[in-house]
Coordinates of C-alpha atoms and ligand atoms in Angstrom, one line a residue:
M1 CA 57.1 178.1 92.3
A2 CA 53.6 179.5 90.7
S3 CA 53.0 182.3 93.9
N4 CA 52.8 185.3 93.3
N5 CA 52.5 188.6 94.5
S6 CA 48.6 188.2 96.8
N7 CA 47.6 191.7 96.1
E8 CA 47.1 190.7 92.8
K9 CA 43.4 189.4 91.6
N10 CA 44.1 185.7 90.9
I11 CA 40.4 183.8 90.3
L12 CA 39.9 180.4 90.5
V13 CA 37.7 179.7 87.3
L14 CA 35.7 176.2 88.0
N15 CA 33.9 174.1 84.7
C16 CA 31.9 171.6 86.7
G17 CA 30.4 169.0 84.1
S18 CA 28.3 165.9 84.8
S19 CA 31.5 163.5 84.9
S20 CA 34.4 166.0 84.8
L21 CA 35.9 169.3 86.2
K22 CA 37.9 171.3 84.1
F23 CA 39.7 174.0 87.0
A24 CA 42.2 176.5 86.2
V25 CA 43.5 179.6 88.1
I26 CA 44.3 183.5 86.5
N27 CA 45.5 186.5 87.1
S28 CA 43.0 188.5 85.9
E29 CA 45.2 191.5 85.6
S30 CA 48.2 189.6 84.0
T31 CA 46.1 187.4 82.5
D32 CA 49.1 184.4 83.4
L33 CA 47.7 181.0 84.2
L34 CA 48.7 179.5 86.9
L35 CA 48.1 176.5 87.5
S36 CA 45.1 174.1 85.7
G37 CA 43.9 170.7 85.8
I38 CA 41.0 168.1 84.7
A39 CA 39.0 165.9 87.2
E40 CA 37.9 163.4 85.1
R41 CA 35.4 160.4 85.0
L42 CA 34.0 162.0 88.4
N43 CA 31.7 159.7 90.6
Q44 CA 33.2 156.1 88.9
S45 CA 35.9 154.5 91.0
D46 CA 38.2 154.7 88.4
A47 CA 38.2 159.0 88.4
S48 CA 41.5 161.3 87.7
I49 CA 42.8 164.2 88.8
T50 CA 45.3 165.9 86.3
T51 CA 47.3 169.4 87.7
K52 CA 49.1 171.0 84.8
I53 CA 51.9 173.5 86.8
N54 CA 55.0 175.3 85.0
G55 CA 54.1 172.9 82.6
T56 CA 54.3 169.8 84.1
K57 CA 51.3 167.5 84.4
N58 CA 50.7 165.4 87.4
T59 CA 47.9 162.6 87.5
E60 CA 46.5 161.0 90.7
A61 CA 44.1 158.2 90.5
L62 CA 40.6 159.8 93.5
G63 CA 39.7 156.1 94.5
E64 CA 36.7 156.5 96.9
M65 CA 37.3 160.4 96.9
N66 CA 35.7 160.2 93.5
S67 CA 32.4 163.2 94.1
H68 CA 32.9 166.7 92.8
L69 CA 33.2 167.7 96.4
H70 CA 36.4 165.6 96.6
A71 CA 37.6 166.6 93.0
I72 CA 37.3 170.6 94.2
K73 CA 39.0 169.5 97.2
Q74 CA 41.8 168.0 95.7
V75 CA 42.1 171.3 93.8
G76 CA 42.2 173.4 97.0
H77 CA 45.4 170.5 98.2
Q78 CA 46.7 171.8 94.7
L79 CA 46.8 175.3 95.4
K80 CA 47.7 175.2 99.2
L81 CA 50.9 173.1 98.1
N82 CA 51.8 175.4 94.8
G83 CA 51.3 178.1 97.1
L84 CA 48.4 179.1 95.6
I85 CA 45.4 178.8 97.9
D86 CA 45.3 182.6 100.2
T87 CA 46.1 185.1 96.9
I88 CA 42.7 183.6 95.5
Y89 CA 40.6 186.5 95.3
A90 CA 37.1 184.7 93.9
V91 CA 36.0 181.8 92.6
G92 CA 34.1 181.8 88.6
H93 CA 32.1 179.3 87.5
R94 CA 30.9 178.4 83.4
V95 CA 27.4 177.8 83.7
V96 CA 25.3 176.9 81.0
H97 CA 22.4 178.0 80.7
G98 CA 21.3 181.5 81.9
G99 CA 17.7 181.3 79.9
E100 CA 16.4 184.8 79.9
S101 CA 17.1 185.6 83.3
F102 CA 20.8 186.4 83.0
T103 CA 22.2 188.8 80.3
Q104 CA 25.5 189.4 82.1
S105 CA 27.8 187.6 84.7
V106 CA 26.4 187.8 88.9
L107 CA 28.0 187.2 92.1
I108 CA 26.1 184.0 93.0
D109 CA 23.5 184.4 96.3
Q110 CA 21.0 182.3 96.8
D111 CA 18.5 184.0 94.3
V112 CA 21.0 183.4 91.7
I113 CA 20.9 179.1 92.6
N114 CA 17.1 179.2 92.3
A115 CA 16.9 181.2 89.2
I116 CA 20.1 178.4 87.3
Q117 CA 18.4 175.6 89.3
E118 CA 14.5 177.0 87.6
T119 CA 16.6 177.3 84.0
S120 CA 17.7 173.7 84.5
G121 CA 15.2 172.0 82.0
L122 CA 16.9 173.3 79.6
A123 CA 19.7 172.1 80.1
P124 CA 19.3 169.1 82.0
L125 CA 22.5 167.5 81.5
H126 CA 24.6 171.1 82.2
N127 CA 23.0 173.3 84.8
P128 CA 23.0 170.8 87.5
A129 CA 26.9 169.7 87.2
N130 CA 27.1 173.7 87.2
L131 CA 25.1 174.1 90.2
T132 CA 26.9 171.1 91.5
G133 CA 30.4 172.8 91.6
I134 CA 29.0 175.9 93.0
K135 CA 27.8 174.7 96.4
A136 CA 31.3 172.3 96.7
A137 CA 33.1 175.2 96.1
T138 CA 31.1 177.7 98.4
E139 CA 31.1 174.6 101.2
L140 CA 35.1 174.6 100.7
F141 CA 36.0 178.7 100.1
P142 CA 32.8 180.3 102.0
N143 CA 34.7 183.4 102.5
L144 CA 34.9 183.4 98.7
P145 CA 33.0 185.4 96.4
Q146 CA 31.5 183.2 93.9
I147 CA 30.6 184.1 90.7
A148 CA 28.6 182.5 87.7
V149 CA 29.5 183.4 84.2
F150 CA 26.2 182.2 81.7
D151 CA 27.2 180.5 77.8
T152 CA 24.0 182.2 77.3
A153 CA 24.6 185.9 77.9
F154 CA 25.9 187.0 75.3
H155 CA 23.2 186.0 73.3
Q156 CA 20.1 188.1 74.9
T157 CA 21.2 191.0 73.2
M158 CA 20.3 188.7 69.6
P159 CA 16.6 190.2 68.6
E160 CA 13.2 188.5 68.3
H161 CA 13.7 188.3 64.8
A162 CA 16.5 186.0 65.0
Y163 CA 15.4 184.4 68.3
L164 CA 11.9 183.2 67.6
Y165 CA 11.4 179.8 65.7
A166 CA 8.4 180.4 63.8
I167 CA 6.2 177.7 66.0
D168 CA 2.8 179.1 68.0
K169 CA 4.2 181.5 70.2
T170 CA 2.2 180.7 73.0
L171 CA 4.8 177.7 73.6
Y172 CA 7.6 180.9 74.0
Q173 CA 4.9 182.6 76.0
Q174 CA 4.6 179.6 78.8
H175 CA 7.6 177.6 78.4
G176 CA 10.3 180.1 77.0
I177 CA 10.9 178.3 73.8
R178 CA 13.2 180.4 71.7
R179 CA 17.1 180.4 70.7
Y180 CA 19.3 181.1 73.4
G181 CA 22.5 180.4 72.1
F182 CA 25.8 179.0 73.2
H183 CA 29.5 179.6 73.4
G184 CA 28.8 183.0 74.8
T185 CA 32.6 183.8 76.1
S186 CA 34.4 182.3 73.3
H187 CA 32.6 184.9 70.9
Y188 CA 32.3 187.4 73.1
F189 CA 35.9 187.4 73.3
V190 CA 37.4 186.4 69.7
S191 CA 34.7 189.1 68.2
R192 CA 37.0 191.8 71.3
E193 CA 40.7 190.1 70.4
A194 CA 39.5 191.0 66.8
A195 CA 38.1 194.4 67.3
N196 CA 42.0 194.9 69.1
V197 CA 43.5 193.5 65.1
L198 CA 41.4 195.8 63.4
N199 CA 42.4 199.0 65.9
K200 CA 38.8 199.6 65.5
P201 CA 36.5 200.4 68.8
I202 CA 34.0 197.5 69.8
E203 CA 31.5 199.3 69.0
Q204 CA 32.3 200.1 65.3
T205 CA 33.2 196.4 64.8
S206 CA 30.9 193.7 62.8
V207 CA 32.4 190.5 62.7
I208 CA 31.1 186.7 62.2
T209 CA 32.8 184.8 64.5
V210 CA 33.4 180.9 63.6
H211 CA 34.3 179.1 66.8
L212 CA 35.0 175.1 65.7
G213 CA 35.4 172.3 68.3
N214 CA 33.5 169.5 69.7
G215 CA 30.9 172.0 69.7
C216 CA 30.6 174.6 66.9
S217 CA 28.7 177.9 66.7
I218 CA 28.8 180.9 64.4
C219 CA 27.5 184.3 65.5
A220 CA 27.5 187.7 64.0
V221 CA 28.5 190.5 66.2
E222 CA 27.0 193.5 65.2
N223 CA 29.1 196.5 66.5
G224 CA 30.2 194.4 69.5
Q225 CA 26.9 192.8 70.0
S226 CA 25.6 189.0 69.3
V227 CA 23.1 189.6 66.6
D228 CA 22.6 185.8 65.7
T229 CA 24.0 182.9 66.4
S230 CA 23.3 179.4 65.4
L231 CA 23.6 177.1 68.3
G232 CA 19.2 177.2 69.8
L233 CA 17.0 176.6 72.1
T234 CA 20.4 173.3 72.8
P235 CA 23.4 173.2 71.7
V236 CA 22.4 170.8 68.7
E237 CA 21.2 173.5 66.1
G238 CA 22.8 175.1 63.1
L239 CA 26.5 173.2 62.5
V240 CA 28.0 170.2 61.9
M241 CA 30.0 169.2 65.9
G242 CA 31.8 166.1 67.1
T243 CA 29.0 163.9 67.9
R244 CA 26.0 166.5 67.4
S245 CA 23.8 166.8 64.3
G246 CA 23.4 170.1 63.9
D247 CA 20.4 171.6 61.8
V248 CA 18.4 168.6 60.7
D249 CA 14.0 168.1 59.4
P250 CA 12.4 168.3 62.6
G251 CA 10.5 166.0 60.8
L252 CA 12.7 163.5 61.0
I253 CA 12.5 163.4 64.9
I254 CA 8.5 162.4 63.8
Y255 CA 10.0 159.9 61.5
L256 CA 12.0 158.6 63.0
Q257 CA 9.9 157.8 66.4
S258 CA 6.2 156.3 64.0
Q259 CA 8.2 154.6 61.5
H260 CA 11.3 152.6 63.4
Q261 CA 10.1 153.4 66.9
Y262 CA 12.9 155.6 68.4
S263 CA 11.8 156.2 71.7
T264 CA 12.9 160.2 73.5
E265 CA 16.1 158.5 74.6
D266 CA 17.0 156.8 71.3
I267 CA 16.6 160.6 69.6
D268 CA 18.5 162.1 72.4
E269 CA 21.7 159.9 71.7
L270 CA 21.5 159.7 68.0
L271 CA 21.2 163.4 67.4
N272 CA 23.9 164.7 70.3
K273 CA 26.1 161.3 70.5
K274 CA 26.2 159.3 67.3
S275 CA 25.7 162.2 64.6
G276 CA 28.5 165.0 63.2
L277 CA 31.5 164.3 62.2
L278 CA 31.0 161.2 63.8
G279 CA 27.7 159.7 62.4
L280 CA 29.0 160.9 58.9
S281 CA 32.9 159.2 59.0
Q282 CA 31.0 156.0 61.9
I283 CA 35.3 156.7 61.9
S284 CA 35.9 159.9 64.9
N285 CA 34.5 162.6 66.1
D286 CA 37.8 164.4 66.1
C287 CA 38.6 166.4 63.1
R288 CA 43.0 166.1 63.5
T289 CA 41.9 162.0 62.9
L290 CA 39.1 162.3 59.5
E291 CA 41.8 164.9 58.4
E292 CA 44.6 162.3 58.7
A293 CA 42.6 159.4 57.2
L294 CA 42.4 162.0 54.0
D295 CA 45.5 160.1 53.3
S296 CA 44.5 156.6 54.4
D297 CA 45.9 153.0 51.6
N298 CA 42.5 152.5 52.8
E299 CA 40.0 154.5 49.5
A300 CA 36.7 153.6 51.9
T301 CA 38.0 154.9 55.4
Q302 CA 39.5 158.1 52.9
K303 CA 36.3 158.6 51.5
Q304 CA 34.2 158.4 54.7
A305 CA 36.5 161.0 56.1
Q306 CA 36.2 163.1 53.3
L307 CA 32.2 162.8 53.1
A308 CA 32.2 164.0 57.1
L309 CA 34.6 166.6 56.3
D310 CA 33.4 168.3 53.2
V311 CA 29.4 168.3 54.9
F312 CA 31.0 169.8 58.1
C313 CA 32.7 172.8 55.6
Y314 CA 30.2 173.1 53.1
R315 CA 27.6 173.4 56.6
V316 CA 30.2 176.6 58.0
S317 CA 30.0 178.5 54.3
K318 CA 26.4 178.3 54.0
Y319 CA 25.9 180.1 57.8
V320 CA 28.8 182.8 57.0
A321 CA 27.1 183.4 54.0
S322 CA 23.5 183.1 55.7
Y323 CA 24.6 185.5 58.6
T324 CA 26.1 188.8 55.7
C325 CA 22.3 189.3 56.3
A326 CA 22.1 190.2 60.2
L327 CA 24.6 192.9 59.9
S328 CA 25.2 196.0 57.8
H329 CA 28.9 195.8 57.5
L330 CA 31.2 193.0 57.6
D331 CA 34.7 193.7 58.8
A332 CA 36.2 190.5 59.1
I333 CA 35.8 185.9 59.5
V334 CA 37.3 185.0 62.9
F335 CA 38.1 181.7 63.2
T336 CA 38.2 180.4 66.6
G337 CA 37.9 176.8 69.0
G338 CA 40.1 173.8 67.8
I339 CA 39.5 173.7 65.0
G340 CA 39.1 177.6 64.3
E341 CA 42.7 177.7 65.3
N342 CA 44.5 174.7 63.9
S343 CA 42.8 173.4 60.9
D344 CA 44.4 175.1 57.8
Y345 CA 42.5 172.7 55.5
I346 CA 38.9 173.2 57.3
R347 CA 39.5 177.2 57.2
K348 CA 40.4 176.9 53.2
T349 CA 38.0 174.8 52.8
V350 CA 34.8 176.6 54.6
V351 CA 36.1 179.7 52.4
E352 CA 36.7 178.6 49.1
R353 CA 33.1 178.2 49.1
L354 CA 33.1 181.7 49.6
N355 CA 35.0 182.9 46.9
L356 CA 31.7 184.6 45.2
M357 CA 31.6 186.5 48.2
G358 CA 35.0 188.0 47.7
L359 CA 36.6 186.0 50.6
F360 CA 40.1 184.4 49.8
V361 CA 42.7 183.0 52.1
D362 CA 46.2 183.4 51.4
E363 CA 47.9 179.7 51.6
Q364 CA 51.1 180.7 52.6
K365 CA 49.2 182.7 55.8
N366 CA 47.3 179.8 56.7
I367 CA 49.3 177.0 56.7
Q368 CA 51.1 179.5 59.0
A369 CA 48.3 180.7 61.5
R370 CA 48.7 176.8 62.6
F371 CA 50.2 176.4 66.1
G372 CA 47.7 178.7 68.4
Q373 CA 49.6 182.0 66.6
G374 CA 46.7 183.6 64.9
G375 CA 46.7 186.0 63.1
E376 CA 45.0 187.9 59.5
I377 CA 45.2 184.8 56.5
Q378 CA 43.4 186.6 53.8
S379 CA 44.9 187.6 50.7
E380 CA 45.8 190.9 49.3
N381 CA 42.4 190.7 46.8
S382 CA 40.2 189.9 49.5
N383 CA 36.9 192.4 50.3
V384 CA 36.6 191.1 53.8
K385 CA 39.9 190.2 56.6
I386 CA 39.7 186.5 57.4
L387 CA 41.4 185.9 61.0
V388 CA 42.4 183.1 63.8
V389 CA 42.0 184.2 66.9
P390 CA 42.9 181.7 69.8
T391 CA 40.1 181.9 72.7
N392 CA 40.1 182.1 76.3
E393 CA 36.8 181.4 77.8
E394 CA 38.3 181.0 81.0
L395 CA 40.2 184.6 81.0
V396 CA 36.4 185.8 80.4
I397 CA 35.1 184.2 83.4
A398 CA 38.4 185.1 85.7
Q399 CA 38.3 188.9 84.3
D400 CA 34.3 189.2 84.9
A401 CA 34.8 187.5 88.3
A402 CA 37.3 189.4 89.6
R403 CA 35.3 192.6 88.7
L404 CA 32.2 191.6 90.1
A405 CA 34.4 190.8 93.1
S406 CA 35.8 194.2 93.5
A407 CA 32.6 195.7 92.8
Q408 CA 31.1 193.9 95.7
V409 CA 34.4 195.0 98.0
T410 CA 34.1 198.8 96.7
N411 CA 29.7 198.2 97.5
Ligands
LIG501 P1 36.3 171.8 73.2 O1 34.9 172.2 72.0 O2 36.2 170.2 74.0 O3 36.7 173.0 73.5 P2 38.6 171.9 71.4 O4 38.3 174.1 70.9 O5 39.8 171.9 71.9 O6 37.4 171.3 72.3 O7 38.2 171.4 70.0 C1 38.9 169.6 69.4 C2 38.6 169.6 68.4 O8 39.8 170.6 67.7 C3 39.0 168.1 67.7 O9 38.1 168.0 66.5 C4 40.2 167.8 66.9 O10 40.5 167.1 66.1 C5 40.8 169.9 66.4 N1 42.1 169.7 66.1 C6 42.5 170.3 67.5 N2 44.2 170.0 66.6 C7 44.2 169.9 65.4 C8 44.9 170.1 64.3 N3 46.1 170.3 64.4 N4 44.2 170.0 62.2 C9 42.8 169.5 62.9 N5 42.2 169.8 64.0 C10 42.7 169.6 65.0

């Protein structure tokens, strides 16, 4: 039975995408995950919802009831079935883009909803979906505080020289065109975890956090604050990702438009969906699949996978090296995300190109750090520590939501 003491702060965490809804109930004090799941292919006839509780998964078709609101109602039903509904203290929402309006998490009111709406132009796929989730949850749980936690907020400490593009400055002044960064909750969480491992106060801890999942980004964290990060105005800049290109020459876009009749939609499709590991390998966006393909009997397949992984790793190494110039000192490099936490091959290959900086991996420790265990993986002669830290973005959302909901009660 998942129910627990109703005095404890159980938070419903919602991460609403354009066609999916990820949800979790987390106890913000014990950090226990009490229930989790995902509703997929929303607004389509084959929509389904999968709930995981006590290690058991259950999937149900949503049929005609396939909207975000229906999915959140179904989450409410699961909370009731599992004796959790009356234990929920607040709802925490992941919101992708907070622009310059939000430097931290906030309690949601109409002004906040308007500001998220105004920022939607910068995240047209994500922010409207996040708002749908907020509206549905407010309708369903009208008495619970709703809190927004932004992917961009942690990076609002970046200095001007890191966040400005070298383009006509009036574009920043008039349209907010600048670098914002994403994955903020992950970089925030793993930098704090790293400080714990290093046994140093976060205010004195400087690390480079490397988040490698389907989306990838890197962050220079100086004494606990983000001072540079690789994703920019949109989540395309920087590292090579599953299907996103990362850095390309902006002239490429002009060239494709003028010489090959690419439309805006074609360019969007190319850079967001057909690039990255998938575009380079022509096999898969999935790192594990590509690592398996390295052992393929088919030489062409093996070469294509190798090339994609080489470009991926080289870009990460290049960014780690360049981010040392954002920091006054470097306590550790921290790997996280599905790839960063699980792939000893990627970590080893990235660090091999950093030997000149005095970074070295211990082969055995690197292999042992697989399977979500984390730990230190540097060798004895390494100048800098190298850590593997499992990320937990949902926990950050739950803890921020609990804190802000408590503050509201206290006030
Ligand atoms: P998201 O950004 O969607 O949250 P994740 O952080 O879960 O994604 O990362 C997904 C990536 O992690 C995929 O490319 C997957 O192949 C990779 N991955 C997971 N486990 C392993 C593994 N054991 N070895 C290599 N790659 C892995």
